[in-house]
Every structure is written in C-alpha cells, then in structure tokens.
PDB file of C-alpha atoms in Angstrom:
ATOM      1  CA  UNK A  76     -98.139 145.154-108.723  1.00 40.00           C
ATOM      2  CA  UNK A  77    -100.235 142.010-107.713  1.00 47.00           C
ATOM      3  CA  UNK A  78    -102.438 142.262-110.484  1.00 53.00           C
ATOM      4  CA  UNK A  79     -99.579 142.799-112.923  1.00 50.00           C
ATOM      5  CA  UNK A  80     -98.284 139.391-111.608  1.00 46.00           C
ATOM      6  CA  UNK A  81    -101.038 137.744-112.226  1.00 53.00           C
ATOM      7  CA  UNK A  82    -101.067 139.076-115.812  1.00 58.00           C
ATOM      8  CA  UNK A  83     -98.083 138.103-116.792  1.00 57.00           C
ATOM      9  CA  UNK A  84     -98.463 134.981-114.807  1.00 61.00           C
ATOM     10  CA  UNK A  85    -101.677 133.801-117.100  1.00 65.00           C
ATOM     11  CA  UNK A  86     -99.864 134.977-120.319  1.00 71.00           C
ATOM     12  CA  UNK A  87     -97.159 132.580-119.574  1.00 77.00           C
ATOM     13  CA  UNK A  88     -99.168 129.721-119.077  1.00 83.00           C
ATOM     14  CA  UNK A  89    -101.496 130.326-122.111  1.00 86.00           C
ATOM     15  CA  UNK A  90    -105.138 130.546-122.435  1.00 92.00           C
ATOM     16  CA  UNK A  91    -107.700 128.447-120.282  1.00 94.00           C
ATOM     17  CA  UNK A  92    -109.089 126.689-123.155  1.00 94.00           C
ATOM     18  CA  UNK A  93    -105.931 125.711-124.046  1.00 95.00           C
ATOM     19  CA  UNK A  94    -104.794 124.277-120.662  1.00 97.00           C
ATOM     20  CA  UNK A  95    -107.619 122.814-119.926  1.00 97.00           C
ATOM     21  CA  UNK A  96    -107.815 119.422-121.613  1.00 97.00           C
ATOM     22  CA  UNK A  97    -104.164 118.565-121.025  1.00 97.00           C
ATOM     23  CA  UNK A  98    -104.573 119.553-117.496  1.00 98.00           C
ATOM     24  CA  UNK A  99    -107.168 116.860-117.163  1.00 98.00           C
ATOM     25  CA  UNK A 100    -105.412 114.410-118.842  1.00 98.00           C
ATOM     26  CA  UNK A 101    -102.175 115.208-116.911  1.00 98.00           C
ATOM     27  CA  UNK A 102    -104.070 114.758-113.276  1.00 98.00           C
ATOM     28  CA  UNK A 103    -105.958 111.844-114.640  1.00 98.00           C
ATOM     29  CA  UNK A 104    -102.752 109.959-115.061  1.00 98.00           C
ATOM     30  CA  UNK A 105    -101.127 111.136-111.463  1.00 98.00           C
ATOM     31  CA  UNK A 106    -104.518 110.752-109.703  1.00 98.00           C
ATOM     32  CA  UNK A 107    -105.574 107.228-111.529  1.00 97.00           C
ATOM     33  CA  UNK A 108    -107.915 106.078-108.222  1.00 96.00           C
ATOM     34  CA  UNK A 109    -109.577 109.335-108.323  1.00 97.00           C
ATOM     35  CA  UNK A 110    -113.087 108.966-107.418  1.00 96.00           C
ATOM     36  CA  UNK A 111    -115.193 108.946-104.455  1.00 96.00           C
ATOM     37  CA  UNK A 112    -114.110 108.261-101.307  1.00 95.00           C
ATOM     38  CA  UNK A 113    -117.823 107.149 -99.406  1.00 97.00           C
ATOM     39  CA  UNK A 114    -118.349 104.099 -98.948  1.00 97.00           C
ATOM     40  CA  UNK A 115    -122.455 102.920-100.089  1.00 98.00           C
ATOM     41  CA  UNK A 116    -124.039 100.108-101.925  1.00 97.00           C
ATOM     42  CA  UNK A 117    -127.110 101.697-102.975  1.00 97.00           C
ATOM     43  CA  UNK A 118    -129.056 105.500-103.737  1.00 98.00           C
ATOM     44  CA  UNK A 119    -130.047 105.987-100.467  1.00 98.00           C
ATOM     45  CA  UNK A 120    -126.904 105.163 -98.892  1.00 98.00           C
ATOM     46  CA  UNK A 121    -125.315 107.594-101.290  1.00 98.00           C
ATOM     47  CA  UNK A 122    -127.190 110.287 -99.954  1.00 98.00           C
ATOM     48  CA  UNK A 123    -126.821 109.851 -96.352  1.00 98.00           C
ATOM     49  CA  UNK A 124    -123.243 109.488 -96.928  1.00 98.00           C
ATOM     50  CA  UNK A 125    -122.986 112.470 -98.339  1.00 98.00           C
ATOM     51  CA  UNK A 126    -125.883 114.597 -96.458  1.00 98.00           C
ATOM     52  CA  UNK A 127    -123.482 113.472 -93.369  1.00 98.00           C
ATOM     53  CA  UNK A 128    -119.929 114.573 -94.730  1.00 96.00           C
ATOM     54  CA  UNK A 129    -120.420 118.074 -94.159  1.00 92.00           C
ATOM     55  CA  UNK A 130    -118.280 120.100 -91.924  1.00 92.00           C
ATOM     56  CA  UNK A 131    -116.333 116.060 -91.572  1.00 94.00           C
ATOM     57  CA  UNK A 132    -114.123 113.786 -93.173  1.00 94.00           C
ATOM     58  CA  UNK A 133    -115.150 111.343 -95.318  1.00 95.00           C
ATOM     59  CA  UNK A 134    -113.181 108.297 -92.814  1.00 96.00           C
ATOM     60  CA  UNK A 135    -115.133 110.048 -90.077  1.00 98.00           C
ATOM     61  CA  UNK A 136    -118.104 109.682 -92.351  1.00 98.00           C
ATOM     62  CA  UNK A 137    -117.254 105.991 -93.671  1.00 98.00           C
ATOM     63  CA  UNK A 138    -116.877 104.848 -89.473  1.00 98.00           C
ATOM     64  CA  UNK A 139    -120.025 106.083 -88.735  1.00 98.00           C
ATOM     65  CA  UNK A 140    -121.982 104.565 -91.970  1.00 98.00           C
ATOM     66  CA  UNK A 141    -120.581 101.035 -91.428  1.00 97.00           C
ATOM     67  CA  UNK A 142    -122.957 100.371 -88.515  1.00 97.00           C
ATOM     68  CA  UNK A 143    -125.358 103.130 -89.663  1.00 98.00           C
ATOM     69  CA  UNK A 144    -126.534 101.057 -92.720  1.00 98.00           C
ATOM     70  CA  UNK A 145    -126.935  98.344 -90.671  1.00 97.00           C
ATOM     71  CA  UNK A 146    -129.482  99.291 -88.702  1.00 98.00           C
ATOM     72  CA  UNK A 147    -131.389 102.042 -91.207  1.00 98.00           C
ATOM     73  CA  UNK A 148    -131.841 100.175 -94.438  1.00 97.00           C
ATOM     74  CA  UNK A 149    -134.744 102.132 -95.477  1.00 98.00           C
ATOM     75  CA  UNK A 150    -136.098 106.192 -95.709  1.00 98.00           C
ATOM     76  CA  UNK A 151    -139.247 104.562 -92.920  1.00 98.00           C
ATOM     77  CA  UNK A 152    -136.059 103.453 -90.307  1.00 98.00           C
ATOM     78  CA  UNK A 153    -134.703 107.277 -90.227  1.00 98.00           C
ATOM     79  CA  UNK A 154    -138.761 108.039 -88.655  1.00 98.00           C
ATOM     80  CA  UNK A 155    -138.503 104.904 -86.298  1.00 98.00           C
ATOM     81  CA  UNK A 156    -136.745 105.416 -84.027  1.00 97.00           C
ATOM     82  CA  UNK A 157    -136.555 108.512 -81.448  1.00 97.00           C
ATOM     83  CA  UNK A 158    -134.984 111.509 -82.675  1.00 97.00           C
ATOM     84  CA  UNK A 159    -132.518 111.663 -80.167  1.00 97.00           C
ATOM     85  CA  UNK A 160    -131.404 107.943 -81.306  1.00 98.00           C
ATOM     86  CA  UNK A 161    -130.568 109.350 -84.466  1.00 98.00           C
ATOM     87  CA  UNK A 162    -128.312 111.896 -83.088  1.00 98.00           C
ATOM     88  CA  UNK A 163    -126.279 109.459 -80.902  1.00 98.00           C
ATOM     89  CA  UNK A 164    -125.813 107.628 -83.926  1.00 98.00           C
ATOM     90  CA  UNK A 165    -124.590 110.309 -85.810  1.00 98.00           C
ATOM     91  CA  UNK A 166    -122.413 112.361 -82.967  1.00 97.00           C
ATOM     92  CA  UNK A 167    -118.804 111.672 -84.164  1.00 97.00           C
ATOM     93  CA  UNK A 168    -119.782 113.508 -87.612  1.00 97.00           C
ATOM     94  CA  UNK A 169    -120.449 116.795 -85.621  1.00 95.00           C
ATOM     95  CA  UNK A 170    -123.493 119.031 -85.924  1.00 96.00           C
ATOM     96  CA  UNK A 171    -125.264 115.944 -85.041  1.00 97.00           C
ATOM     97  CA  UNK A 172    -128.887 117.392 -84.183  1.00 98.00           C
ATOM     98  CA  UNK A 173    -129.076 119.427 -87.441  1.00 98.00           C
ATOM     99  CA  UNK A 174    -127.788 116.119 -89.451  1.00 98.00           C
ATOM    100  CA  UNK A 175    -130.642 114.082 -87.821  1.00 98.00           C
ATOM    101  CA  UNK A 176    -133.126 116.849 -88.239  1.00 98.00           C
ATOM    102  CA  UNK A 177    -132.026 116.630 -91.974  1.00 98.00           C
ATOM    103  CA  UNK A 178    -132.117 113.587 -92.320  1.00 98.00           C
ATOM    104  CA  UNK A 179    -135.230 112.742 -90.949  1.00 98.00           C
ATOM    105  CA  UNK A 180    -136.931 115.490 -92.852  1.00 98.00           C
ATOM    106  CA  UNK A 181    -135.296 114.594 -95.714  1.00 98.00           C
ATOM    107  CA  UNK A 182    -136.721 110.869 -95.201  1.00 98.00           C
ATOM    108  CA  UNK A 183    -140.207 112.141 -95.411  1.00 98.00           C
ATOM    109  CA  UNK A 184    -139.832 113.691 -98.346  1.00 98.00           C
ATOM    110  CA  UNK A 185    -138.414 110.661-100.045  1.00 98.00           C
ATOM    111  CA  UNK A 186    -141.774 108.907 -98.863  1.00 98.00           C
ATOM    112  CA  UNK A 187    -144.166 111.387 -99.323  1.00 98.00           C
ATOM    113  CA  UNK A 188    -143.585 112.611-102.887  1.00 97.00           C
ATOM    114  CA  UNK A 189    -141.157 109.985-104.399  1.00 98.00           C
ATOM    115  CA  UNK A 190    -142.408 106.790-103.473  1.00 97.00           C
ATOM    116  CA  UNK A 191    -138.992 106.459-101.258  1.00 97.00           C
ATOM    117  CA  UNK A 192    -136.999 106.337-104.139  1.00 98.00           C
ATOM    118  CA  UNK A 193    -133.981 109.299-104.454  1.00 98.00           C
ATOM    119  CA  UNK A 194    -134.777 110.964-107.225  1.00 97.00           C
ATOM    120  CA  UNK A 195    -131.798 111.443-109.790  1.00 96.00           C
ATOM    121  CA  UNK A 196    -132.750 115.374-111.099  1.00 97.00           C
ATOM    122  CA  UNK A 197    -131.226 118.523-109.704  1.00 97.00           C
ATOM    123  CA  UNK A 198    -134.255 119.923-109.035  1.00 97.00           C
ATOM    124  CA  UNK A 199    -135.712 116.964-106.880  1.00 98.00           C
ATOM    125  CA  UNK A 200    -132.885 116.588-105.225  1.00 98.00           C
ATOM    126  CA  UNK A 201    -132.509 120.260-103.693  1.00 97.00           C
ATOM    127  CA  UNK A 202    -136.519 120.000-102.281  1.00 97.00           C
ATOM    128  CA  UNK A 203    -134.691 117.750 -99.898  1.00 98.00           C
ATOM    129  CA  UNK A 204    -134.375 119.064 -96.573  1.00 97.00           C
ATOM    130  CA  UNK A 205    -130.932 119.549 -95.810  1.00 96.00           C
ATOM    131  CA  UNK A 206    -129.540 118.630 -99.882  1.00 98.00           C
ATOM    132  CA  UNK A 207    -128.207 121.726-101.461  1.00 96.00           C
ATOM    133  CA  UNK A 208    -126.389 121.943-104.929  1.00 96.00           C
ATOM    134  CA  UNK A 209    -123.602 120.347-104.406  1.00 96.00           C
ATOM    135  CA  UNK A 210    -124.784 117.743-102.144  1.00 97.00           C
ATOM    136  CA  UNK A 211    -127.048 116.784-104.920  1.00 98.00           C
ATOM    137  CA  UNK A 212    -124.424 117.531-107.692  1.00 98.00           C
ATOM    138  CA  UNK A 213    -122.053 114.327-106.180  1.00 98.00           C
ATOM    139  CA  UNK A 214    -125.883 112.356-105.689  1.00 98.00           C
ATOM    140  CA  UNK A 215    -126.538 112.789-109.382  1.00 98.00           C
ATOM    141  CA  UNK A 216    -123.334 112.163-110.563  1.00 97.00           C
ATOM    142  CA  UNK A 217    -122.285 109.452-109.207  1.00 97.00           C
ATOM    143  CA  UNK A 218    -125.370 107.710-110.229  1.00 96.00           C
ATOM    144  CA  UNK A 219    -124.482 108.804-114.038  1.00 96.00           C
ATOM    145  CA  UNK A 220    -126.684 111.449-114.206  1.00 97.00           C
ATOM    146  CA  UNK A 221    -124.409 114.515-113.910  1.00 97.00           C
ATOM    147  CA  UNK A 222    -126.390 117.879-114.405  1.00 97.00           C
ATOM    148  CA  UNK A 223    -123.544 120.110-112.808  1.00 97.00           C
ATOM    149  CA  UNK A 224    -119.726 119.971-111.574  1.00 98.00           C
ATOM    150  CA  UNK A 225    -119.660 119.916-108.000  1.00 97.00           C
ATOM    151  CA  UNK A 226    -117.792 122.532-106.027  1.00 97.00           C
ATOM    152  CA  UNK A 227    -116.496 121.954-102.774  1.00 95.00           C
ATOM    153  CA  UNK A 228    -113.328 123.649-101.031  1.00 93.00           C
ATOM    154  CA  UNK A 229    -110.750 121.909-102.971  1.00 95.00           C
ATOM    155  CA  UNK A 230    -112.421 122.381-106.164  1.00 97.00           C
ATOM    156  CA  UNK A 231    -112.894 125.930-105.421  1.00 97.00           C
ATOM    157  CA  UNK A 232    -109.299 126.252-103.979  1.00 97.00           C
ATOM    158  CA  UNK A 233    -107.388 124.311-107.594  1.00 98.00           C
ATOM    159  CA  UNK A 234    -109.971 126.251-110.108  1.00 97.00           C
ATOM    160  CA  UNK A 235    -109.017 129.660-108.652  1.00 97.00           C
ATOM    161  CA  UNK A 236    -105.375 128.430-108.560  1.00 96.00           C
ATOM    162  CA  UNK A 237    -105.257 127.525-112.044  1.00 97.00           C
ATOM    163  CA  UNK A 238    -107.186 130.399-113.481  1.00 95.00           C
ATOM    164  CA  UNK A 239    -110.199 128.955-114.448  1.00 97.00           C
ATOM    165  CA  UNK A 240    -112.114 131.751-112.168  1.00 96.00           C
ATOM    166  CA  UNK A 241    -111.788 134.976-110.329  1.00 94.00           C
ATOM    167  CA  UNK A 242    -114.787 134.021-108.463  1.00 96.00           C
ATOM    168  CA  UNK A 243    -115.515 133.138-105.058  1.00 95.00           C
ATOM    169  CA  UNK A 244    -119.236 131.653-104.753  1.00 96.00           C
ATOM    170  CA  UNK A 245    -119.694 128.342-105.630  1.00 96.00           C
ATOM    171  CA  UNK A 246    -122.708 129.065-108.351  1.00 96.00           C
ATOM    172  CA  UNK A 247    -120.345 131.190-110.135  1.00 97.00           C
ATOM    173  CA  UNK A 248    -117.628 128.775-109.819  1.00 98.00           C
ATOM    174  CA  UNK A 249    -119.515 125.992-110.713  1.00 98.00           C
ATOM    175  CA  UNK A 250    -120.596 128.287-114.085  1.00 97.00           C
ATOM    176  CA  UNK A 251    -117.275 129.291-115.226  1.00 98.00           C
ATOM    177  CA  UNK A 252    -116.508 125.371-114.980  1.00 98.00           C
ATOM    178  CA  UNK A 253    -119.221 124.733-117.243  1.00 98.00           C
ATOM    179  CA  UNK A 254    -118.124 126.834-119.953  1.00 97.00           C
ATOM    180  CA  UNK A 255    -114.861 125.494-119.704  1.00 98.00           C
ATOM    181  CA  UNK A 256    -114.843 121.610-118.662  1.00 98.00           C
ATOM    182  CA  UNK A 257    -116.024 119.525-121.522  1.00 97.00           C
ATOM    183  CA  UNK A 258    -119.144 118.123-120.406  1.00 97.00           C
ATOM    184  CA  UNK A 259    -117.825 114.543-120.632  1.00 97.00           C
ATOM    185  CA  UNK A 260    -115.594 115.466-118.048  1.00 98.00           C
ATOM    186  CA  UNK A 261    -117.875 117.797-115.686  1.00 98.00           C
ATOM    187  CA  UNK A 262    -118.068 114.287-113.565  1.00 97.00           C
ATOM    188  CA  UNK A 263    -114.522 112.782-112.855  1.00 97.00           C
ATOM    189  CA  UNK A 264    -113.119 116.907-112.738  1.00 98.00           C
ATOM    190  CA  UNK A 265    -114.078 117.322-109.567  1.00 98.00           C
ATOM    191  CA  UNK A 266    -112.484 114.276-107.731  1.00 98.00           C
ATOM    192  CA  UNK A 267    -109.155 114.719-110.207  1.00 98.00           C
ATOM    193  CA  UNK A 268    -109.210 118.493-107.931  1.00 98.00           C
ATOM    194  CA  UNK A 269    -109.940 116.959-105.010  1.00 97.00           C
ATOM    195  CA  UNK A 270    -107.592 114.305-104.893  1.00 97.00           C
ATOM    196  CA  UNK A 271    -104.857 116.347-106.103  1.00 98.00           C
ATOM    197  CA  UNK A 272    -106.162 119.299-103.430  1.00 97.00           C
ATOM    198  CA  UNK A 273    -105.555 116.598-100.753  1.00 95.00           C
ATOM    199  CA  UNK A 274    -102.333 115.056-101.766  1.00 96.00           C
ATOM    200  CA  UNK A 275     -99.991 117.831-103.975  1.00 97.00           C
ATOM    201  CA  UNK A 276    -101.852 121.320-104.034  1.00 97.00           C
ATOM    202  CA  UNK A 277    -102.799 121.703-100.464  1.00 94.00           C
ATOM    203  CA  UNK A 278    -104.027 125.105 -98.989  1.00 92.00           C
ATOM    204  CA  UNK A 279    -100.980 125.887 -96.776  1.00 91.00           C
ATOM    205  CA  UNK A 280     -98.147 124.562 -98.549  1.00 91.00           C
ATOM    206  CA  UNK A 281     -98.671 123.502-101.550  1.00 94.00           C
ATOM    207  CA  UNK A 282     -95.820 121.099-103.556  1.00 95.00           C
ATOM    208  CA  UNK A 283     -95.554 122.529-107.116  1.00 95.00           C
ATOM    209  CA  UNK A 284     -92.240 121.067-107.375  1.00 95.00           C
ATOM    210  CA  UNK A 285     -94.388 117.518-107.380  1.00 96.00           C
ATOM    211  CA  UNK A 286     -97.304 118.913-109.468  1.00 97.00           C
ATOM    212  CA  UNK A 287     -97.549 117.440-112.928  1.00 97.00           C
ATOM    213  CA  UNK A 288     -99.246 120.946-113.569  1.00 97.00           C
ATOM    214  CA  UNK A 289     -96.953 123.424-112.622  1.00 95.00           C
ATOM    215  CA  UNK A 290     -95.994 124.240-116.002  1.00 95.00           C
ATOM    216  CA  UNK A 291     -99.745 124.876-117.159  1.00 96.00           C
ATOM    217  CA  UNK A 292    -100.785 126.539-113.745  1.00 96.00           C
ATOM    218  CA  UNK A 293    -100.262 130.411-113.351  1.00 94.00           C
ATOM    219  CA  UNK A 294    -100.017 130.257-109.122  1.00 92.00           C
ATOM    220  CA  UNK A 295     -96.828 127.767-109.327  1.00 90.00           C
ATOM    221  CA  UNK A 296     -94.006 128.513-107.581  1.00 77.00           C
ATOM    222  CA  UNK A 297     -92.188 126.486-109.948  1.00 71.00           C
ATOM    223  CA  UNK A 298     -92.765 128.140-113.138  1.00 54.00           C
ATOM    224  CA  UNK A 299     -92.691 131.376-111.536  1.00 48.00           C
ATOM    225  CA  UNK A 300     -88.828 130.650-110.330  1.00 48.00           C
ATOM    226  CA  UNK A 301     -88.133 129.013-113.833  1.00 44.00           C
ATOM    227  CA  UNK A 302     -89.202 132.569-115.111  1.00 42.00           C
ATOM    228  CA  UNK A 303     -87.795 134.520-113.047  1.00 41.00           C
ATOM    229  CA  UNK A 304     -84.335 133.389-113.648  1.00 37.00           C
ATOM    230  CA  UNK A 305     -84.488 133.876-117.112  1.00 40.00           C
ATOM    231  CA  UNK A 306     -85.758 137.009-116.975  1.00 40.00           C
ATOM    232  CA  UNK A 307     -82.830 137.914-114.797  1.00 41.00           C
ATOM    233  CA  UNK A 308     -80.334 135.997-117.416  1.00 43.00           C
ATOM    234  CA  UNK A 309     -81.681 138.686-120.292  1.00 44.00           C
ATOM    235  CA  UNK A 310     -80.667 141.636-118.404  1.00 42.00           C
TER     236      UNK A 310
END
C-alpha cells in the first residue's frame, strides 16, 4: 500500500529531471539570502568554522569563533598553546576534546605538507585529521572550487522528500545529486535545502501549505489532499 502511494505520488508530480530546475529556481526566489551561515574572513577560518559545527549550531559555532579568531590567527597558534586550552576554548560547541584533538592534528598537517595554506582539492582536504567529505565539500565550495554537493541532514532530509533518492548514505546521496543537479548549481543547492529544511520543510512538522514546492514535491500534504479530493469527486 505504501509503496503504491509513493507511485502514484511521483507520477503526479512528474519526472525528477523535470522538477528539478524549476524547483531550484522556485526556492531560489523564497530563500533569496540563502548561503552560509559561518561567520570567517579567510581559508583557515573557514575550516575551523566548519571542522567545529558538528554535532552544534552554527550561532553556537559563530559565539565561540568571534573570540576564537582572535586569539588563533594562524595553523602554528592551534600547537601553542596547551591542549587543554584549546578545549576550554572550544567547550560550548560540545565534543570539545575530540574538536581540539582535530584541530590540532589537523594544524600540523596544514604545516607539514601544505606550507599552512588549506588546500582547495577534495582529496587534500579529507587527509585532514578530523575533515571528512562534506566538511571539505562546504571548504571547497565556498572558496569556488566546488568538486561535490554537500550533504548534511537537511539536504538528506528535502532530497529524499522530493524524490531525488531512495537512499540513505550520504555518498549515495551526494551521487544521485550529481546526476541530477546541474553542475552550476551543485554549490548554492545545498544551502537553498538547508534554508528551506530550517524554515518551511522541517523534520517534525513540516508546512507544505507555505512551500512554494508542494506542487512539484511527491511527500506534500498539500498536493496529496488536492488529489485526493478529486479523486473522490470522479467517483
């Protein structure tokens, strides 16, 4: 019965690569100031910031950084200072001690084989200790060098909603994205999700009576009432 739903849930809506453009374009124009929401002023700030909004929010993340970047301005700052400094700095972001052992690893790196520079390729940026894929995904994006389409809950959450995938892990997420978004979009499609994640299509309840989407999206409540009710007019 469920899957029959979903059938003739994704035959109403149309195809993905059919929805997919004005779907963009639609959340583009609700979800104008749709990008990042860390605050940095240069690479290495960028990937702190980001190394340090896991398992937080990016306010939490944006409190802590103000006086953070104050007092580490450069990879040699993180190795300064006692480990357990670095984890009193960084204790309102939570899983402080693996965060500084991250970050000072991660610091090393940078000094040891890049000449303390982050380096903007996927594949230097995951021998980072403590950068995965899509930690380096948002690094390498939002310095204009996007290799990927990040995938974080939201993203994961709105894809699965809309019917771009059936899958679960973020790799295979991230691939079925790939065949779909048009690369010129892999970088601003992620925050467009995200933003409209946080404010319309939330996990619990989300608003589809306020979603500019509902009418391409085969989860919506609101298309699936509009349906329903002319199905029951026919009989």
């Amino acid at each position: 019965m469920a899957r029959s739903y979903v059938h003739e849930a994704r035959k109403r809506v149309g195809p993905r690569r059919e929805r997919i453009r004005p779907i963009i374009e639609r959340l583009a124009a609700d979800h104008p100031d749709a990008v990042i929401a860390l605050r940095f002023r240069s690479d290495l700030e960028l990937l702190v910031s980001v190394m340090l909004s896991a398992q937080t929010t990016d306010v939490t993340v944006n409190r802590v950084t103000q006086r953070l970047f104050a007092k580490y301005r450069r990879p040699e700052d993180y190795l300064a200072v006692p480990e357990a400094e670095l984890e009193a700095d960084l204790r309102p972001t939570g899983t402080y001690r693996q965060k500084a052992r991250n970050l000072r690893a991660a610091m090393r790196v940078l000094l040891e084989e890049f000449n303390g520079q982050v380096p903007t390729r996927l594949d230097e940026l995951v021998r980072l200790p403590g950068v995965g894929r899509k930690t380096a995904n948002v690094v390498a994006a939002e310095r204009g060098a996007t290799q990927g389409i990040v995938v974080d809950t939201h993203v994961r959450r709105l894809s699965q909603r809309l019917g771009f995938t059936r899958q679960h892990d973020p790799a295979r997420i991230e691939r079925d994205l790939q065949r779909l978004v048009p690369r010129a979009d892999w970088a601003r499609f992620p925050h467009l999700l995200i933003w409209h994640g946080r404010r319309v299509c939330n996990a619990r309840k989300p608003r589809c009576e306020r979603c500019v989407v509902n009418d391409l999206c085969p989860s919506s409540r609101v298309t699936g009432m509009v349906h329903a009710i002319a199905q029951s007019k026919r009989l």
